[in-house]
CSV table of C-alpha atoms and ligand atoms in Angstrom, one decimal:
chain,number,residue,atom,x,y,z
A,13,MET,CA,59.6,234.3,-10.1
A,14,LYS,CA,56.8,232.6,-8.1
A,15,PRO,CA,54.3,235.2,-6.1
A,16,VAL,CA,54.9,234.8,-2.2
A,17,TYR,CA,52.3,237.4,-1.2
A,18,VAL,CA,49.8,239.3,-3.4
A,19,LYS,CA,46.8,241.2,-2.6
A,20,SER,CA,43.9,238.9,-2.2
A,21,LYS,CA,41.0,238.6,-4.2
A,22,GLY,CA,39.1,238.8,-1.3
A,23,LEU,CA,39.5,242.8,-1.5
A,24,GLN,CA,37.9,245.3,-3.8
A,25,ASP,CA,40.6,247.6,-5.7
A,26,THR,CA,39.4,250.4,-3.4
A,27,GLU,CA,42.0,252.8,-1.6
A,28,LEU,CA,41.2,252.3,2.0
A,29,HIS,CA,40.4,255.5,4.3
A,30,TYR,CA,42.0,254.8,7.1
A,31,CYS,CA,45.1,256.2,9.0
A,32,PRO,CA,48.4,255.5,8.5
A,33,GLY,CA,49.4,252.3,10.1
A,34,CYS,CA,45.5,251.6,11.6
A,35,SER,CA,45.0,248.1,12.0
A,36,HIS,CA,41.6,248.0,10.5
A,37,GLY,CA,43.5,247.0,6.9
A,38,ILE,CA,45.5,244.2,8.1
A,39,VAL,CA,42.4,242.8,9.4
A,40,HIS,CA,40.5,243.4,6.4
A,41,LYS,CA,43.2,241.6,4.8
A,42,LEU,CA,42.8,238.5,6.9
A,43,ILE,CA,39.3,238.5,6.2
A,44,ALA,CA,39.6,239.0,2.6
A,45,GLU,CA,42.3,236.0,2.5
A,46,THR,CA,40.2,233.8,4.9
A,47,LEU,CA,37.2,234.3,2.1
A,48,GLU,CA,39.2,233.7,-0.5
A,49,GLU,CA,41.1,230.4,0.8
A,50,LEU,CA,37.5,229.1,2.1
A,51,ASN,CA,36.2,230.0,-1.4
A,52,ILE,CA,33.1,232.1,-0.1
A,53,ILE,CA,33.7,235.5,-1.4
A,54,ASP,CA,30.8,235.1,-3.8
A,55,THR,CA,28.3,234.0,-1.1
A,56,SER,CA,29.2,235.6,2.2
A,57,VAL,CA,27.3,239.0,3.8
A,58,LEU,CA,29.3,241.7,5.5
A,59,ILE,CA,27.4,243.3,8.0
A,60,CYS,CA,29.2,246.7,8.5
A,61,PRO,CA,29.3,248.6,12.0
A,62,VAL,CA,29.2,252.6,12.3
A,63,GLY,CA,33.1,253.6,13.5
A,64,CYS,CA,35.8,253.7,11.2
A,65,GLY,CA,34.8,250.5,9.7
A,66,VAL,CA,31.7,251.4,7.8
A,67,PHE,CA,33.2,251.6,4.7
A,68,ALA,CA,34.4,247.9,4.9
A,69,GLY,CA,31.9,246.9,2.3
A,70,ASN,CA,33.6,249.0,-0.1
A,71,TYR,CA,37.0,247.0,0.4
A,72,LEU,CA,35.9,243.4,0.9
A,73,ALA,CA,34.9,241.6,-2.2
A,74,CYS,CA,32.0,240.3,-0.7
A,75,ASP,CA,28.3,241.5,-0.5
A,76,ALA,CA,27.7,244.0,2.8
A,77,VAL,CA,25.3,246.0,4.3
A,78,GLU,CA,25.3,248.7,6.8
A,79,ALA,CA,23.5,248.5,10.4
A,80,ALA,CA,22.5,251.1,12.7
A,81,HIS,CA,25.4,252.0,15.5
A,82,GLY,CA,25.6,248.8,17.0
A,83,ARG,CA,22.6,246.7,15.7
A,84,ALA,CA,25.2,244.6,13.0
A,85,PRO,CA,24.4,241.4,15.1
A,86,ALA,CA,20.5,242.1,15.1
A,87,VAL,CA,21.0,242.2,11.4
A,88,ALA,CA,23.0,239.6,11.2
A,89,THR,CA,20.6,237.4,12.8
A,90,GLY,CA,18.1,238.4,10.3
A,91,ILE,CA,20.2,237.6,7.3
A,92,LYS,CA,21.5,234.3,8.7
A,93,ARG,CA,18.2,232.9,9.5
A,94,THR,CA,16.6,233.8,6.4
A,95,CYS,CA,20.2,232.8,4.3
A,96,PRO,CA,21.3,230.2,6.4
A,97,ASP,CA,23.4,228.2,3.3
A,98,GLN,CA,25.4,232.0,3.1
A,99,PRO,CA,28.3,232.7,5.5
A,100,VAL,CA,27.4,236.4,7.4
A,101,PHE,CA,29.9,237.9,9.5
A,102,THR,CA,29.7,241.3,11.2
A,103,TYR,CA,32.6,243.6,11.8
A,104,GLN,CA,32.6,246.0,14.8
A,105,GLY,CA,34.7,248.5,16.8
A,106,ASP,CA,34.4,248.7,20.3
A,107,GLY,CA,32.3,251.5,20.8
A,108,ASP,CA,29.8,249.8,18.3
A,109,LEU,CA,30.0,246.3,19.7
A,110,ALA,CA,30.7,246.9,23.8
A,111,SER,CA,29.2,250.1,23.8
A,112,ILE,CA,25.8,251.3,22.3
A,113,GLY,CA,25.5,247.6,20.7
A,114,ILE,CA,26.0,245.8,23.8
A,115,ALA,CA,23.1,244.3,23.9
A,116,GLU,CA,22.5,243.2,20.6
A,117,ILE,CA,25.9,241.2,20.4
A,118,VAL,CA,25.2,239.3,24.4
A,119,HIS,CA,21.7,238.2,23.1
A,120,ALA,CA,23.2,236.8,19.2
A,121,ALA,CA,26.0,234.9,21.9
A,122,MET,CA,22.9,234.0,23.8
A,123,ARG,CA,20.6,233.0,21.5
A,124,GLY,CA,23.7,231.0,19.6
A,125,GLU,CA,23.3,232.5,15.9
A,126,LYS,CA,25.3,231.1,13.6
A,127,PHE,CA,27.7,234.0,12.5
A,128,THR,CA,30.7,235.2,13.0
A,129,THR,CA,31.6,238.7,14.7
A,130,ILE,CA,35.1,240.3,14.1
A,131,PHE,CA,35.4,242.6,17.4
A,132,ILE,CA,37.9,245.4,16.6
A,133,ASN,CA,39.2,246.6,20.1
A,134,ASN,CA,41.2,249.8,19.8
A,135,GLY,CA,40.2,250.6,23.2
A,136,ILE,CA,38.9,254.1,21.6
A,137,TYR,CA,35.9,255.6,19.8
A,138,GLY,CA,38.1,256.3,16.5
A,139,MET,CA,36.0,257.8,13.8
A,140,THR,CA,34.4,260.3,16.4
A,141,GLY,CA,37.7,261.6,17.3
A,142,GLY,CA,39.0,259.4,20.6
A,143,GLN,CA,36.4,259.4,23.1
A,144,MET,CA,36.9,257.0,26.0
A,145,ALA,CA,35.5,253.3,25.2
A,146,PRO,CA,34.0,251.0,27.6
A,147,THR,CA,37.4,249.1,26.9
A,148,THR,CA,39.5,252.0,27.3
A,149,LEU,CA,42.0,250.9,29.9
A,150,ILE,CA,42.8,252.5,33.6
A,151,GLY,CA,44.9,255.4,33.2
A,152,GLN,CA,44.4,255.3,29.6
A,153,LYS,CA,43.7,258.9,28.2
A,154,ALA,CA,41.0,259.7,25.8
A,155,THR,CA,39.2,263.3,24.9
A,156,THR,CA,36.6,262.5,27.2
A,157,ALA,CA,39.0,261.2,30.2
A,158,PRO,CA,41.4,263.7,30.1
A,159,LEU,CA,43.3,262.8,33.1
A,160,GLY,CA,43.0,259.1,32.1
A,161,ARG,CA,40.2,256.6,32.8
A,162,GLN,CA,39.6,256.0,36.7
A,163,LYS,CA,38.4,253.1,38.3
A,164,GLU,CA,36.0,254.8,40.7
A,165,LEU,CA,34.4,257.0,38.0
A,166,HIS,CA,34.4,255.1,34.9
A,167,GLY,CA,34.7,251.3,36.2
A,168,GLU,CA,36.9,248.6,34.7
A,169,PRO,CA,37.3,248.2,31.0
A,170,ILE,CA,35.0,244.8,29.8
A,171,ARG,CA,36.5,241.9,28.5
A,172,MET,CA,33.9,241.0,25.8
A,173,CYS,CA,35.7,237.2,25.1
A,174,GLU,CA,35.4,236.5,28.9
A,175,MET,CA,31.9,238.1,29.2
A,176,LEU,CA,30.3,236.6,26.1
A,177,SER,CA,32.2,233.1,26.8
A,178,SER,CA,29.8,232.6,29.6
A,179,LEU,CA,27.0,232.1,27.2
A,180,GLY,CA,26.0,228.7,26.2
A,181,GLY,CA,25.1,229.7,22.3
A,182,LEU,CA,29.0,230.9,21.7
A,183,VAL,CA,31.1,228.1,20.3
A,184,TYR,CA,34.6,229.7,19.8
A,185,ALA,CA,36.0,232.9,20.9
A,186,GLU,CA,39.9,233.7,20.7
A,187,ARG,CA,41.5,237.0,21.1
A,188,VAL,CA,44.0,238.0,19.1
A,189,CYS,CA,46.5,240.9,17.9
A,190,VAL,CA,48.0,242.1,14.6
A,191,ALA,CA,51.0,244.2,16.2
A,192,ASP,CA,53.8,242.3,14.5
A,193,VAL,CA,54.1,239.2,11.6
A,194,PRO,CA,54.1,236.3,14.3
A,195,HIS,CA,50.6,237.6,15.6
A,196,ILE,CA,49.3,238.1,12.1
A,197,ILE,CA,49.8,234.7,11.4
A,198,LYS,CA,47.6,233.7,14.2
A,199,ALA,CA,45.3,236.3,14.1
A,200,LYS,CA,44.6,234.9,10.3
A,201,ARG,CA,44.7,231.7,11.8
A,202,ALA,CA,41.6,232.3,14.5
A,203,ILE,CA,39.4,234.1,11.9
A,204,LYS,CA,39.8,231.1,9.3
A,205,LYS,CA,38.8,228.9,12.0
A,206,ALA,CA,35.9,230.8,13.3
A,207,PHE,CA,34.5,231.1,9.7
A,208,THR,CA,35.3,227.2,9.3
A,209,LYS,CA,33.2,226.8,12.2
A,210,GLN,CA,30.2,228.6,11.2
A,211,LEU,CA,30.1,226.7,7.9
A,212,ASN,CA,29.6,223.9,9.9
A,213,ASN,CA,27.1,225.3,11.8
A,214,GLU,CA,28.3,225.0,14.6
A,215,GLY,CA,27.1,228.0,16.6
A,216,PHE,CA,28.0,231.9,17.2
A,217,THR,CA,31.9,232.4,16.9
A,218,PHE,CA,33.8,235.5,17.8
A,219,VAL,CA,37.6,237.1,17.2
A,220,GLU,CA,38.6,239.8,19.3
A,221,VAL,CA,41.2,241.5,17.6
A,222,LEU,CA,43.6,244.0,20.3
A,223,ALA,CA,44.3,246.6,17.3
A,224,ALA,CA,46.0,249.8,17.2
A,225,CYS,CA,45.0,253.4,16.9
A,226,PRO,CA,47.9,255.2,16.3
A,227,THR,CA,46.2,258.7,15.5
A,228,ASN,CA,43.9,258.8,18.3
A,229,TRP,CA,46.6,257.4,20.8
A,230,ALA,CA,48.7,259.9,19.6
A,231,MET,CA,51.7,257.6,19.5
A,232,THR,CA,54.0,256.7,16.4
A,233,THR,CA,52.9,253.7,14.6
A,234,ARG,CA,55.7,251.5,16.2
A,235,LYS,CA,55.0,252.8,20.1
A,236,ALA,CA,51.0,251.9,19.3
A,237,ASN,CA,52.2,248.3,18.6
A,238,GLU,CA,54.7,248.3,21.8
A,239,TRP,CA,51.2,249.7,23.2
A,240,VAL,CA,49.2,246.9,22.2
A,241,LEU,CA,51.8,244.2,22.7
A,242,GLY,CA,52.1,245.5,26.1
A,243,PRO,CA,49.4,246.9,28.5
A,244,MET,CA,46.7,245.9,26.3
A,245,ALA,CA,47.5,242.2,25.9
A,246,GLU,CA,48.7,242.1,29.7
A,247,TYR,CA,44.5,243.3,30.6
A,248,TYR,CA,43.1,241.4,27.7
A,249,PRO,CA,45.4,238.0,27.7
A,250,LEU,CA,45.6,236.8,24.3
A,251,GLY,CA,44.9,233.1,23.0
A,252,VAL,CA,41.4,230.8,23.0
A,253,ILE,CA,39.2,232.2,25.4
A,254,LYS,CA,36.1,229.4,24.9
A,255,GLU,CA,36.4,226.7,22.4
A,256,VAL,CA,33.7,223.7,22.0
B,204,MET,CA,67.9,232.9,-4.2
B,205,ALA,CA,66.5,235.8,-5.9
B,206,ALA,CA,63.6,237.5,-4.5
B,207,LYS,CA,61.4,240.6,-5.7
B,208,VAL,CA,59.7,243.1,-3.6
B,209,ILE,CA,57.3,245.6,-5.8
B,210,PHE,CA,56.0,248.9,-4.3
B,211,ASP,CA,52.2,250.2,-5.2
B,212,ARG,CA,54.2,253.9,-4.6
B,213,ASP,CA,51.1,255.8,-4.7
B,214,ARG,CA,49.1,253.7,-2.1
B,215,CYS,CA,51.7,254.0,0.3
B,216,LYS,CA,51.1,256.0,3.5
B,217,GLY,CA,54.6,256.1,5.0
B,218,CYS,CA,53.2,253.9,8.5
B,219,GLU,CA,56.7,252.1,8.3
B,220,LEU,CA,55.3,249.1,9.6
B,221,CYS,CA,56.9,247.3,6.9
B,222,VAL,CA,60.3,248.8,8.0
B,223,ASP,CA,60.0,248.0,11.0
B,224,ALA,CA,59.0,244.3,9.9
B,225,CYS,CA,62.0,243.5,7.8
B,226,PRO,CA,64.0,241.0,9.1
B,227,VAL,CA,67.3,241.8,6.8
B,228,HIS,CA,66.5,245.9,7.4
B,229,ILE,CA,66.6,246.8,3.6
B,230,LEU,CA,63.1,248.8,3.8
B,231,ALA,CA,63.5,252.6,4.5
B,232,LEU,CA,61.0,255.6,3.6
B,233,GLU,CA,62.2,257.4,0.6
B,234,GLU,CA,62.9,261.1,0.6
B,235,SER,CA,60.4,262.1,-1.9
B,236,THR,CA,56.5,262.2,-1.5
B,237,ASN,CA,53.9,260.0,-3.6
B,238,ARG,CA,50.7,261.4,-5.3
B,239,LYS,CA,49.1,261.2,-1.2
B,240,GLY,CA,51.7,263.5,-0.1
B,241,TYR,CA,53.2,260.9,2.0
B,242,HIS,CA,57.2,259.7,2.3
B,243,PRO,CA,56.3,256.2,0.8
B,244,ALA,CA,58.6,252.5,1.7
B,245,GLY,CA,61.1,251.5,-0.7
B,246,CYS,CA,63.5,248.7,-1.0
B,247,THR,CA,67.1,250.0,-0.5
B,248,ASP,CA,69.0,246.8,-1.6
B,249,THR,CA,67.0,244.5,-3.7
B,250,SER,CA,69.7,241.9,-3.6
B,251,LYS,CA,69.4,241.1,0.0
B,252,CYS,CA,65.9,240.2,0.0
B,253,ILE,CA,64.8,237.0,1.3
B,254,GLY,CA,61.2,237.2,-0.1
B,255,CYS,CA,59.9,236.1,3.5
B,256,ALA,CA,56.5,238.8,2.6
B,257,SER,CA,56.6,239.8,6.2
B,258,CYS,CA,56.6,243.7,5.0
B,259,ALA,CA,53.7,242.6,2.5
B,260,ARG,CA,51.6,240.8,5.2
B,261,ILE,CA,51.8,243.6,7.5
B,262,CYS,CA,51.2,246.5,5.3
B,263,PRO,CA,47.6,247.5,6.2
B,264,ASP,CA,47.2,249.2,2.8
B,265,SER,CA,48.2,246.2,0.4
B,266,VAL,CA,51.0,248.3,-1.2
B,267,ILE,CA,53.5,245.3,-1.2
B,268,SER,CA,53.8,241.9,-3.4
B,269,VAL,CA,56.6,239.5,-3.2
B,270,TYR,CA,57.9,237.4,-6.0
B,271,ARG,CA,60.8,234.8,-5.1
B,272,ASP,CA,62.4,232.0,-7.4
C,473,TPP,C1,23.1,256.3,17.1
C,473,TPP,C2,24.4,257.1,17.0
C,473,TPP,N1,25.3,257.7,18.1
C,473,TPP,C3,26.8,257.9,18.0
C,473,TPP,C4,27.3,258.0,16.7
C,473,TPP,C5,28.3,258.6,17.0
C,473,TPP,N2,29.8,257.6,16.2
C,473,TPP,C6,30.2,257.7,15.4
C,473,TPP,S1,30.8,256.2,15.3
C,473,TPP,C7,31.2,256.0,17.0
C,473,TPP,C8,32.0,255.2,17.8
C,473,TPP,C9,33.2,254.4,16.9
C,473,TPP,O1,33.9,253.7,17.8
C,473,TPP,P1,34.1,252.5,17.6
C,473,TPP,O2,33.0,251.2,17.7
C,473,TPP,O3,35.0,251.8,18.8
C,473,TPP,O4,35.1,252.1,16.2
C,473,TPP,P2,36.5,252.9,15.7
C,473,TPP,O5,36.1,254.2,14.9
C,473,TPP,O6,37.6,252.8,16.8
C,473,TPP,O7,36.8,252.0,14.6
C,473,TPP,C10,30.4,256.6,17.9
C,473,TPP,C11,29.6,257.2,18.9
C,473,TPP,C12,26.3,257.4,16.0
C,473,TPP,N3,26.7,257.5,14.6
C,473,TPP,N4,25.1,257.1,15.9
């Protein structure tokens, strides 16, 4: 019998610490497959976030460093400028990227730094127990917004793809999700495209993944993925947001 | 068409994403628990497996591998 699907060589043999049904694991696999297919496992450098993805370097088979909270794009800038021939990517949650680290990502995109960012938008601070993020939807409950996010009090959620797309240095931004198999296949295509553009030295590339956090959303995995495909995808439209 | 789906049982967290993804509805959680204490996913009727690998693709924990003739 021939293998149809086996674990990618881009992953280490470590067991993931993520909660059952968490999207982080699925996105890790897509990155691993991309690194393997582009034959860049040994040359790539991952910059890990602070957040649930903090141990991503223990799971992916490439080299990895850990940055201070939100500062992955600054670290990536330094590494990519020093080693321009090596693929460099950051992996960041929405608390990390859109909150404490928003200056770093905006300026990296503005400068057109030639690395890739994989942005995991689960609308909440996962690691610290479900606090409101800048991406939490209006009406969505969080431990710091027990009545749900209110527009008058907290403002409207940030659409990072659209916001960064206004900057000249960004050459590719796509929003995807991994809530079912057809969307996973599309997400893989987007991640591979971003890395390919980086290998062609085109500029800053950005893939936003709408991700499920069943634990902090207090939902079953099925309900959580319905939430991604429903209210989340409605506010955060899927597809290519910018490509030059 | 013969297909085989293999579970790395002790790595499963029983999230059921594979159960929902299977187009021929042959996956279910077992009654017994694995080393982690979860009810792991398994295949109830291998003869019906079409080897599409949807289960393997959606599994966050790389529990599943799929083979086909
Ligand atoms: C300087 C600093 N401030 C605050 C924290 C606490 N903290 C840890 S993770 C996190 C947010 C993580 O949320 P997100 O980036 O959305 O990732 P997720 O865990 O949801 O994947 C915060 C605020 C910290 N570790 N360091």
